[in-house]
Tab-separated table of N, CA and C in Angstrom:
chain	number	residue	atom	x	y	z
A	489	UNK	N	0.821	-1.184	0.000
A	489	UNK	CA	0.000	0.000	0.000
A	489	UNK	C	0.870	1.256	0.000
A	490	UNK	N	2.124	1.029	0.713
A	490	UNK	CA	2.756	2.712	0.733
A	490	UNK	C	3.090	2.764	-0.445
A	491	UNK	N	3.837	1.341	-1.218
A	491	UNK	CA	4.451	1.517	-2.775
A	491	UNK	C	3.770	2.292	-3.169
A	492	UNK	N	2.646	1.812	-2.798
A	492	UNK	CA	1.061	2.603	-4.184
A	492	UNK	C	1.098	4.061	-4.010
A	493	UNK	N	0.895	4.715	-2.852
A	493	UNK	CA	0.964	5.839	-2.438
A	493	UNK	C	1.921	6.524	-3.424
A	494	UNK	N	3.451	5.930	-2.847
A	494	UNK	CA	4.117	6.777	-2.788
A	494	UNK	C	4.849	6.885	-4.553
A	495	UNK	N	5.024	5.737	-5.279
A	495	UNK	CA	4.150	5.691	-6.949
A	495	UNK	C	3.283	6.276	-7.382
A	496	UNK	N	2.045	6.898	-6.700
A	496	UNK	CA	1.337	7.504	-7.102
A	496	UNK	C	1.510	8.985	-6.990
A	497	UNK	N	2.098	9.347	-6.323
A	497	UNK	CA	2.550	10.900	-6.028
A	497	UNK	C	2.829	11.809	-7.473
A	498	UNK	N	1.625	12.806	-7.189
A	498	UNK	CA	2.114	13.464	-8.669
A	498	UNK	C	3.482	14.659	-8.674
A	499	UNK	N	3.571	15.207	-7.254
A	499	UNK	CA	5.172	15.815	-7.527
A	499	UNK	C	6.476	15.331	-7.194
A	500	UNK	N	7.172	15.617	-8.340
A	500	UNK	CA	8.523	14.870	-8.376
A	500	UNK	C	9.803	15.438	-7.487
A	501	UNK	N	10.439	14.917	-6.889
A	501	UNK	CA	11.545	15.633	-6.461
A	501	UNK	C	12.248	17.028	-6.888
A	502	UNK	N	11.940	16.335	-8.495
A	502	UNK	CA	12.879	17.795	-8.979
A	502	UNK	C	11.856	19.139	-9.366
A	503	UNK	N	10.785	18.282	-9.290
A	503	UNK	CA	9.533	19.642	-9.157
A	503	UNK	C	9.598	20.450	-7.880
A	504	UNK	N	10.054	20.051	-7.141
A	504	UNK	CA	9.839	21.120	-5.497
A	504	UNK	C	11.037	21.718	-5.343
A	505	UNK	N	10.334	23.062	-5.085
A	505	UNK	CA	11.381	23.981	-4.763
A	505	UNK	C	12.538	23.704	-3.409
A	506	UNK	N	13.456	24.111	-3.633
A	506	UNK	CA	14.641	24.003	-3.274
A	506	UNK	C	14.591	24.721	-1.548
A	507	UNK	N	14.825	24.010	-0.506
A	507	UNK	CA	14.894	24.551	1.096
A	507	UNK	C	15.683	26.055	1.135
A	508	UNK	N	15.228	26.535	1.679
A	508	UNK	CA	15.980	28.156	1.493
A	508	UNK	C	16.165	28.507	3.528
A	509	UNK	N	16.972	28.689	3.783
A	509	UNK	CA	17.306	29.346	5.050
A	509	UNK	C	16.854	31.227	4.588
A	510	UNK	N	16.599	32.253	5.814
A	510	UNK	CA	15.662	33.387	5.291
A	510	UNK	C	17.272	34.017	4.926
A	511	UNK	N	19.208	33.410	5.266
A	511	UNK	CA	19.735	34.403	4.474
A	511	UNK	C	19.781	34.175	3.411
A	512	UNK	N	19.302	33.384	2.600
A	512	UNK	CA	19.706	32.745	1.012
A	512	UNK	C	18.822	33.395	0.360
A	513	UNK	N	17.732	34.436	0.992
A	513	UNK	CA	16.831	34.077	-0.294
A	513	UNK	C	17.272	35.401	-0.946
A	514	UNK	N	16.771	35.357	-2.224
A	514	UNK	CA	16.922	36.405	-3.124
A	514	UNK	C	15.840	37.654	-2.979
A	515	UNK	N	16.819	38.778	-2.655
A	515	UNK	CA	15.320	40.218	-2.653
A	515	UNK	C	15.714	40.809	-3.763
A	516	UNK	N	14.563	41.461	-4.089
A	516	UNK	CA	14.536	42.766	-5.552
A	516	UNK	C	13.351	43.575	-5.045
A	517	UNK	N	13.772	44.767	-5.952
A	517	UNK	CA	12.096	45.519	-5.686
A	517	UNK	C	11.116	45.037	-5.911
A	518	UNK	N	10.230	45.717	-5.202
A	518	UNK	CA	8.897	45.135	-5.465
A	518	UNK	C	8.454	45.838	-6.783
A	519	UNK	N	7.162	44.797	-7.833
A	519	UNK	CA	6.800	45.606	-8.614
A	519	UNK	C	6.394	47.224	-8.571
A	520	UNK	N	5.955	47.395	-9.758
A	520	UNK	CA	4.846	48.933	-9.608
A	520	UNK	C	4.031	48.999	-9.181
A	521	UNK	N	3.232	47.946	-9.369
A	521	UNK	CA	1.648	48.155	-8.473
A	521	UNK	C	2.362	48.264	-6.957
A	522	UNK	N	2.676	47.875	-6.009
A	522	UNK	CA	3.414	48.382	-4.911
A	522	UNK	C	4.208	49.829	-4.675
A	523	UNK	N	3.861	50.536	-3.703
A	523	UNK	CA	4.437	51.863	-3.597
A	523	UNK	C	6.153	51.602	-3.625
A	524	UNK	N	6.714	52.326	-4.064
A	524	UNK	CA	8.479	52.011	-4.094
A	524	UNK	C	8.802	52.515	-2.344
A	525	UNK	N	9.835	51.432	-2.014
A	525	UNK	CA	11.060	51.412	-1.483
A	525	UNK	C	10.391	49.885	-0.667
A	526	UNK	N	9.799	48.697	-1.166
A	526	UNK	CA	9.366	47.735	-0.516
A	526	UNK	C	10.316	46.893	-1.758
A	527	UNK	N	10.770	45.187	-0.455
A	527	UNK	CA	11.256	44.509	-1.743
A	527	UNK	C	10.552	42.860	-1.351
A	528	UNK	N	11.008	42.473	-2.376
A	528	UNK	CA	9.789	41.225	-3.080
A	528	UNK	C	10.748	40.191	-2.795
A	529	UNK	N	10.542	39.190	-2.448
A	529	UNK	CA	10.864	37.635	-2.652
A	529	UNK	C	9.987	36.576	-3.203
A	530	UNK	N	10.599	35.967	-4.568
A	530	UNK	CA	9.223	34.541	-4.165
A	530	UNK	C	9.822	33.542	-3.967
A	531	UNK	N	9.225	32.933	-3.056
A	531	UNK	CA	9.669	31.801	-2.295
A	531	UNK	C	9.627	30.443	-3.190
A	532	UNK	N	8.051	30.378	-3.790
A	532	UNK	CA	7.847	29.315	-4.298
A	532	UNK	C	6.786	29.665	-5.158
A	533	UNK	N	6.564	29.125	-6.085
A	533	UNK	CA	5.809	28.878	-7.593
A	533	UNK	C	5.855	30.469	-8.452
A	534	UNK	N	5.165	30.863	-9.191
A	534	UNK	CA	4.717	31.952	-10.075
A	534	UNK	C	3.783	32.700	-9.424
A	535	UNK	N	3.628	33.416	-8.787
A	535	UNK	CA	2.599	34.616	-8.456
A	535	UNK	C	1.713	34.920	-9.879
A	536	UNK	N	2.344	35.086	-10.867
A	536	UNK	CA	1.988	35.747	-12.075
A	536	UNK	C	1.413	34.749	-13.056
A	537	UNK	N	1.236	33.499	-12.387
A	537	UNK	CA	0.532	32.117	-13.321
A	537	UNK	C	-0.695	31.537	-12.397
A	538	UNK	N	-0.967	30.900	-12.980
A	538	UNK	CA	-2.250	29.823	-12.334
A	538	UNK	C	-1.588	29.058	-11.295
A	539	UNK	N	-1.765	28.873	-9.882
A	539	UNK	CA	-1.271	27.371	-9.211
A	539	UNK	C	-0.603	28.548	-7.748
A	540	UNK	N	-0.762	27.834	-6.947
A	540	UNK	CA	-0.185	28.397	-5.809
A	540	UNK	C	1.437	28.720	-5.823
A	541	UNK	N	1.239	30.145	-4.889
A	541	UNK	CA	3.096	30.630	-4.338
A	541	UNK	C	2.632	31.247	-3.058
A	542	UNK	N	3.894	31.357	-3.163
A	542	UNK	CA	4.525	31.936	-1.691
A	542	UNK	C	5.751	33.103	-1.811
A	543	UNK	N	5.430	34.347	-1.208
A	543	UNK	CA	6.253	35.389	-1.460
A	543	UNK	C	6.202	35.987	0.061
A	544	UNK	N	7.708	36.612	-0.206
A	544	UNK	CA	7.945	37.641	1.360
A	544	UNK	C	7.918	39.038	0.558
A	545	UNK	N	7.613	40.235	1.552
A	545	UNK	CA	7.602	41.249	0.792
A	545	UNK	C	8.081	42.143	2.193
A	546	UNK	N	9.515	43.166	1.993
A	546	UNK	CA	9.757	43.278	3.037
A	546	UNK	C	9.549	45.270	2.949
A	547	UNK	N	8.712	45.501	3.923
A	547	UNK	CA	8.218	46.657	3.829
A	547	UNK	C	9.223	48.251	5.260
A	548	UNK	N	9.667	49.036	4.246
A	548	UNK	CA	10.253	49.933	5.911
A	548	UNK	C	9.079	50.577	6.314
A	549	UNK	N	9.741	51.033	7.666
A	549	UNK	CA	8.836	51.795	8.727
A	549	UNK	C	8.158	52.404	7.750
A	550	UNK	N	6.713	52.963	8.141
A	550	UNK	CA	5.496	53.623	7.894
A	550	UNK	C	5.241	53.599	6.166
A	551	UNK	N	5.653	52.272	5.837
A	551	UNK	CA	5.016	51.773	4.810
A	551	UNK	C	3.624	51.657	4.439
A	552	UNK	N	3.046	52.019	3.608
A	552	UNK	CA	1.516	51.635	3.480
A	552	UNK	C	0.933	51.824	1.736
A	553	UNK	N	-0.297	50.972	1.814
A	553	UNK	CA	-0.883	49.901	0.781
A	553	UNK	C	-2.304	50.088	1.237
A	554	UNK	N	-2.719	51.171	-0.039
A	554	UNK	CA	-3.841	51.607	0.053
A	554	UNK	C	-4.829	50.639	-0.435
A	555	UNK	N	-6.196	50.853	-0.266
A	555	UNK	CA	-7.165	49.978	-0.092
A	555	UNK	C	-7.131	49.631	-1.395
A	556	UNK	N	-7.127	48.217	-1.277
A	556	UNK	CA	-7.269	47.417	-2.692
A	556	UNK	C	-7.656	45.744	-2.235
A	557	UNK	N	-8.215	45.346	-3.555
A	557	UNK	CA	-8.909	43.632	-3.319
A	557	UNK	C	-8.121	42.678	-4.609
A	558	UNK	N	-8.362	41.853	-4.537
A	558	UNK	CA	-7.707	40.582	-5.211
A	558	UNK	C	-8.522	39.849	-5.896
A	559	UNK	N	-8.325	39.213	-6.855
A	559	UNK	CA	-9.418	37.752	-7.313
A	559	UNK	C	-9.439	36.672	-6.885
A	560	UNK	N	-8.391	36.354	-6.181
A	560	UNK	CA	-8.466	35.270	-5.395
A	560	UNK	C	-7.992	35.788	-3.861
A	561	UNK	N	-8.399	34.681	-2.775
A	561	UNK	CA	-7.752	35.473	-1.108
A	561	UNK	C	-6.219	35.183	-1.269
A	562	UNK	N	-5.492	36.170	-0.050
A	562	UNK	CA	-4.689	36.133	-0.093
A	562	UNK	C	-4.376	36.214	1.545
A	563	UNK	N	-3.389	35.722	2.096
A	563	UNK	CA	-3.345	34.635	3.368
A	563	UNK	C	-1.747	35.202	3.579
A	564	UNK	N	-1.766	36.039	4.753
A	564	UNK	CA	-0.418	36.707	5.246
A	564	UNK	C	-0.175	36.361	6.472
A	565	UNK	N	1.491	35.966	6.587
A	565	UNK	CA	1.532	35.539	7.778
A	565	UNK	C	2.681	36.662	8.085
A	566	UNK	N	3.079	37.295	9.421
A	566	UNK	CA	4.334	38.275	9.618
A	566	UNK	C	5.497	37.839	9.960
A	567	UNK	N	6.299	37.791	9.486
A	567	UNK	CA	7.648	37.009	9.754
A	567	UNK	C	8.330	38.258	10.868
A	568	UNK	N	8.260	39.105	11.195
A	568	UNK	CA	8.677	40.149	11.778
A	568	UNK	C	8.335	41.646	11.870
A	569	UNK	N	8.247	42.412	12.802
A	569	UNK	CA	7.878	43.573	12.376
A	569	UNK	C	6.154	43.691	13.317
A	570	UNK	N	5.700	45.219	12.886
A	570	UNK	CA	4.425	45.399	13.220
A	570	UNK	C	3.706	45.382	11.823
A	571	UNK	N	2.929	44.512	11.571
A	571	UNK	CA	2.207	44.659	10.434
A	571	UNK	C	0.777	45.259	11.093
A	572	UNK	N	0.061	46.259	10.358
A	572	UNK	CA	-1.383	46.675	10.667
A	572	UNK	C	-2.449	46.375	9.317
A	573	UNK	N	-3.004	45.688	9.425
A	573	UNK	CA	-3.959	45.431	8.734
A	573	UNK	C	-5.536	46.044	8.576
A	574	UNK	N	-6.125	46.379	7.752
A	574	UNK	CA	-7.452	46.460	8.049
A	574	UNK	C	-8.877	46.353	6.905
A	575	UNK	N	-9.536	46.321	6.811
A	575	UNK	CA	-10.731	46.283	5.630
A	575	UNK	C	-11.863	47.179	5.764
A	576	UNK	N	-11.843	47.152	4.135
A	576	UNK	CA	-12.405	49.076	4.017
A	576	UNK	C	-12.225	49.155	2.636
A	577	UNK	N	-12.608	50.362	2.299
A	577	UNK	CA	-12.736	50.908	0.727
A	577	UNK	C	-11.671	52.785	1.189
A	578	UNK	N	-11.352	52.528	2.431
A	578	UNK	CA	-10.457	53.879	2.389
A	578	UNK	C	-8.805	53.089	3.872
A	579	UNK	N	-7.667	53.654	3.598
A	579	UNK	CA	-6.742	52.913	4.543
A	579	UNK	C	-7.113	54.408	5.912
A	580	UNK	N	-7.641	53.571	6.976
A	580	UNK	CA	-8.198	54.165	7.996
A	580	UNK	C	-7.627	53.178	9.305
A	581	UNK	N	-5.990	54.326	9.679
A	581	UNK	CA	-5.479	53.604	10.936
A	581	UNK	C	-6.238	53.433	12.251
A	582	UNK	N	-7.130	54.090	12.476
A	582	UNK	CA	-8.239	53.876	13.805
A	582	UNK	C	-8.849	52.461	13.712
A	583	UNK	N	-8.771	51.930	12.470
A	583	UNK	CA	-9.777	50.594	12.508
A	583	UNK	C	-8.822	49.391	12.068
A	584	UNK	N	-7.610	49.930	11.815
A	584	UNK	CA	-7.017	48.584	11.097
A	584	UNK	C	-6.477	47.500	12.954
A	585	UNK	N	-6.381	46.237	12.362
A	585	UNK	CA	-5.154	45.383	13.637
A	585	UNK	C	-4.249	45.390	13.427
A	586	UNK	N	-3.302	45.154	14.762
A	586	UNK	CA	-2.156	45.280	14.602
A	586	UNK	C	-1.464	43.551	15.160
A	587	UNK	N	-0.772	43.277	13.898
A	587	UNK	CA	-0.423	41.949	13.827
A	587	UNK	C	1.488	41.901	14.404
A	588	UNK	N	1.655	41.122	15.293
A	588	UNK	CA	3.348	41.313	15.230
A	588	UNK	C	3.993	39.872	14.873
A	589	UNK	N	5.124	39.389	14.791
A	589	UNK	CA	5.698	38.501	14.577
A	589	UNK	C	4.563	37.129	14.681
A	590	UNK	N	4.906	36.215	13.749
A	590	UNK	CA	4.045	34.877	13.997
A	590	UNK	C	2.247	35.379	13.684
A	591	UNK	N	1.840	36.029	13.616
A	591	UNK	CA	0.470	36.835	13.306
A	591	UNK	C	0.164	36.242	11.423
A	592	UNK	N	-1.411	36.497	11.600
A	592	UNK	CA	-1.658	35.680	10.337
A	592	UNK	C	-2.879	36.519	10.163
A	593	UNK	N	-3.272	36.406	9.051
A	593	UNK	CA	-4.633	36.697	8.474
A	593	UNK	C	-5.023	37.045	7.214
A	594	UNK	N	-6.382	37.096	6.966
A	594	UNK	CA	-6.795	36.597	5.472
A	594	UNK	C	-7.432	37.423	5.012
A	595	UNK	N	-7.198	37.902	3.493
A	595	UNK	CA	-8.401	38.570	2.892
A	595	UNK	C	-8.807	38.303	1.686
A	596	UNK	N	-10.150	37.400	2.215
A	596	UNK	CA	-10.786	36.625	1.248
A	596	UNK	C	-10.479	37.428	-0.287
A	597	UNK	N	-10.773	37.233	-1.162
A	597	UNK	CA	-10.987	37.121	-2.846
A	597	UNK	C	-12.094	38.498	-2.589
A	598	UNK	N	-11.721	38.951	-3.418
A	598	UNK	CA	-12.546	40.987	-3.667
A	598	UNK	C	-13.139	41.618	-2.384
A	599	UNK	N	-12.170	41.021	-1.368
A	599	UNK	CA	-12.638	42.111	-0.084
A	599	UNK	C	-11.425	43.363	-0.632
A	600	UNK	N	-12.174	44.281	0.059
A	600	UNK	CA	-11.495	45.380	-0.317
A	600	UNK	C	-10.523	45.627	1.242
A	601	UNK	N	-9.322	45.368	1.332
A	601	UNK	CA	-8.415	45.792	2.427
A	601	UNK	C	-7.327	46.810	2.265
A	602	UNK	N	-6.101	46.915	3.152
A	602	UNK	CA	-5.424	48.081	3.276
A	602	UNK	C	-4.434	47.520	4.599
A	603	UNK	N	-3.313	47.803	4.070
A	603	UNK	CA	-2.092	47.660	5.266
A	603	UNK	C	-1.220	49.024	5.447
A	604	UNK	N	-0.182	48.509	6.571
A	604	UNK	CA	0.627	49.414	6.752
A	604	UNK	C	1.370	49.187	7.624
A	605	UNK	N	2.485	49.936	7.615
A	605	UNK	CA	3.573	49.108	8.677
A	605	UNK	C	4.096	50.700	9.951
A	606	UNK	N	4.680	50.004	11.268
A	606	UNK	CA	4.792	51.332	12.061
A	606	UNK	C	6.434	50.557	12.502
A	607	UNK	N	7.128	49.633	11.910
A	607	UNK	CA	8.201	49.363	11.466
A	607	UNK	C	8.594	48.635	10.671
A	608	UNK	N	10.082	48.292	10.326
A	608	UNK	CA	10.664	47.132	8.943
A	608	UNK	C	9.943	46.061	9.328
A	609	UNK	N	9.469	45.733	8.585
A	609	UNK	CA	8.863	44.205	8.618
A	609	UNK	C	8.605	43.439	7.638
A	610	UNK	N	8.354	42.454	7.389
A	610	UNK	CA	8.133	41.362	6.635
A	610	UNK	C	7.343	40.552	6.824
A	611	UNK	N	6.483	40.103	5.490
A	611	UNK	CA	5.465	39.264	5.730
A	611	UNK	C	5.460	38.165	4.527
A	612	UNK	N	5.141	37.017	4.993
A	612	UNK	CA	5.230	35.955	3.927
A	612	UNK	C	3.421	35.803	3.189
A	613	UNK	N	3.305	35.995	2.086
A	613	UNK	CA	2.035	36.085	1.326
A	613	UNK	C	1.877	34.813	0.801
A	614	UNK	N	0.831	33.660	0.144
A	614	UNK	CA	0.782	32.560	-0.255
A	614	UNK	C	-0.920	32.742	-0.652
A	615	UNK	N	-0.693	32.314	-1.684
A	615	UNK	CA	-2.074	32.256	-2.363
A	615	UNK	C	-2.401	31.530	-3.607
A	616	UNK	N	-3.698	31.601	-4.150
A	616	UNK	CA	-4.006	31.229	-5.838
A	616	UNK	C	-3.456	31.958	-6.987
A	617	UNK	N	-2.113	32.092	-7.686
A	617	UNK	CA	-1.859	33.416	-8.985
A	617	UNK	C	-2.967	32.655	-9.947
A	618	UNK	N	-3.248	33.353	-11.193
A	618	UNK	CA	-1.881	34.924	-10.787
A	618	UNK	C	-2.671	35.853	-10.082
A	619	UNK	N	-1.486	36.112	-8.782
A	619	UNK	CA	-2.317	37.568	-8.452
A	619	UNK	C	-2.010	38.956	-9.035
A	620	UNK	N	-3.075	39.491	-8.715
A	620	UNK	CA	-3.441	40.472	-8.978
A	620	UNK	C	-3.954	41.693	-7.936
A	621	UNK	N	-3.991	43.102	-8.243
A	621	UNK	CA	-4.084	43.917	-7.254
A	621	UNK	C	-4.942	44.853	-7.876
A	622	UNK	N	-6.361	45.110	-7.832
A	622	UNK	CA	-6.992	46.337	-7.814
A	622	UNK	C	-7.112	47.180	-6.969
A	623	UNK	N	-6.444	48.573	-6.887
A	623	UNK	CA	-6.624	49.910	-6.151
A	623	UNK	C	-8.489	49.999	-6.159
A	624	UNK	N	-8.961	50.346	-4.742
A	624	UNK	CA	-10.343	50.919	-4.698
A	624	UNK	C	-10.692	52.183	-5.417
A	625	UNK	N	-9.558	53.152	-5.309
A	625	UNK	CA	-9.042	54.579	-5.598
A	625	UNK	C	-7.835	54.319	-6.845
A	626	UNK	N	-8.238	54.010	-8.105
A	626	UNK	CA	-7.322	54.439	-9.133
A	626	UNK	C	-6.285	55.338	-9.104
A	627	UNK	N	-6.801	56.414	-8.569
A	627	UNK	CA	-5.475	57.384	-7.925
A	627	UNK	C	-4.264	56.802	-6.842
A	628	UNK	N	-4.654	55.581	-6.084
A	628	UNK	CA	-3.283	55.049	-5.330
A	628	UNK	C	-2.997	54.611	-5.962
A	629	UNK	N	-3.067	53.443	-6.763
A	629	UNK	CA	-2.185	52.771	-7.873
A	629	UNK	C	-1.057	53.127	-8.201
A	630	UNK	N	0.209	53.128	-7.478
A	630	UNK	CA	1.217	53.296	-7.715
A	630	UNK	C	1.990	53.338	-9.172
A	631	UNK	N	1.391	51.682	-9.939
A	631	UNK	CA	2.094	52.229	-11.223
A	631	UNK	C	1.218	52.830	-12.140
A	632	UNK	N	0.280	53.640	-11.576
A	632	UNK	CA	-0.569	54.777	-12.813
A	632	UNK	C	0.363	56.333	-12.478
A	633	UNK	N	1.312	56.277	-11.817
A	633	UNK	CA	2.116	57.648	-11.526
A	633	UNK	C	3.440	57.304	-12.432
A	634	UNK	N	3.405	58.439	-12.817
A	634	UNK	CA	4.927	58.973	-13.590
A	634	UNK	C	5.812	59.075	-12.608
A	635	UNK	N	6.809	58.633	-13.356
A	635	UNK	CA	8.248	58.051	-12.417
A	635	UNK	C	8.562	59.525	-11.997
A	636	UNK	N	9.708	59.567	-10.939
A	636	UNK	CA	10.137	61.031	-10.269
A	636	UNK	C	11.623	60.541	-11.173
């Protein structure tokens, strides 16, 4: 019976991503849709395809990520730092939580939410791609602004 199992397994060794300790991994900026001076990791699969990943995104003090929703949820856990979270159609610090290290939480598929940080922190993201990011306010949309 385990033969069978374990014969039957549809991912292959050389399909799974590779063990990463957090100094190995590779950072870059984050895209445009993200306000600049945040940087991006992906951990595991394509964000930008069909099929689950996993990304860190490491944000400085008084970082913030105006209200926007997703097509699919998206499931944050804080690897460090104060992350503040909250849901809304405007980013309103009186109502958001405040998540610290080991902290988790979810925002289902076209809820409209909003973060922000009150230091460096980092958070590991994992979800359905490709994702995607709609601004509530077209005007935050970071990459609808002309570069400085």
């Amino acid at each position: 019976m385990l033969l069978l199992l374990v014969s039957s397994s549809p991912l292959l060794a050389e399909d799974m991503p590779a063990p990463v300790n957090a100094g190995a991994i590779k950072w870059g900026p984050a895209p445009s849709f993200l306000p600049a001076g945040a940087k991006i990791a992906v951990i595991a699969g394509d964000p930008s395809k069909q099929g689950m990943f996993v990304l860190r995104l490491d944000m400085p003090k008084n970082y913030a990520i105006a209200a926007h929703n997703h097509p699919t949820s998206e499931y944050v856990t804080v690897i460090s730092g104060d992350f503040h979270i909250g849901m809304g159609d405007k980013l309103d610090k009186a109502k958001g939580i405040h998540l610290t290290r080991g902290g988790f939480g979810v925002a289902p598929a076209q809820m409209n939410h909003y973060a922000w940080t009150t230091s460096r922190t980092i958070v590991q993201v994992h979800g359905e791609g490709p994702f995607a990011i709609t601004y509530v306010n077209k005007a935050d949309d970071p990459s609808n602004k002309p570069s400085q």
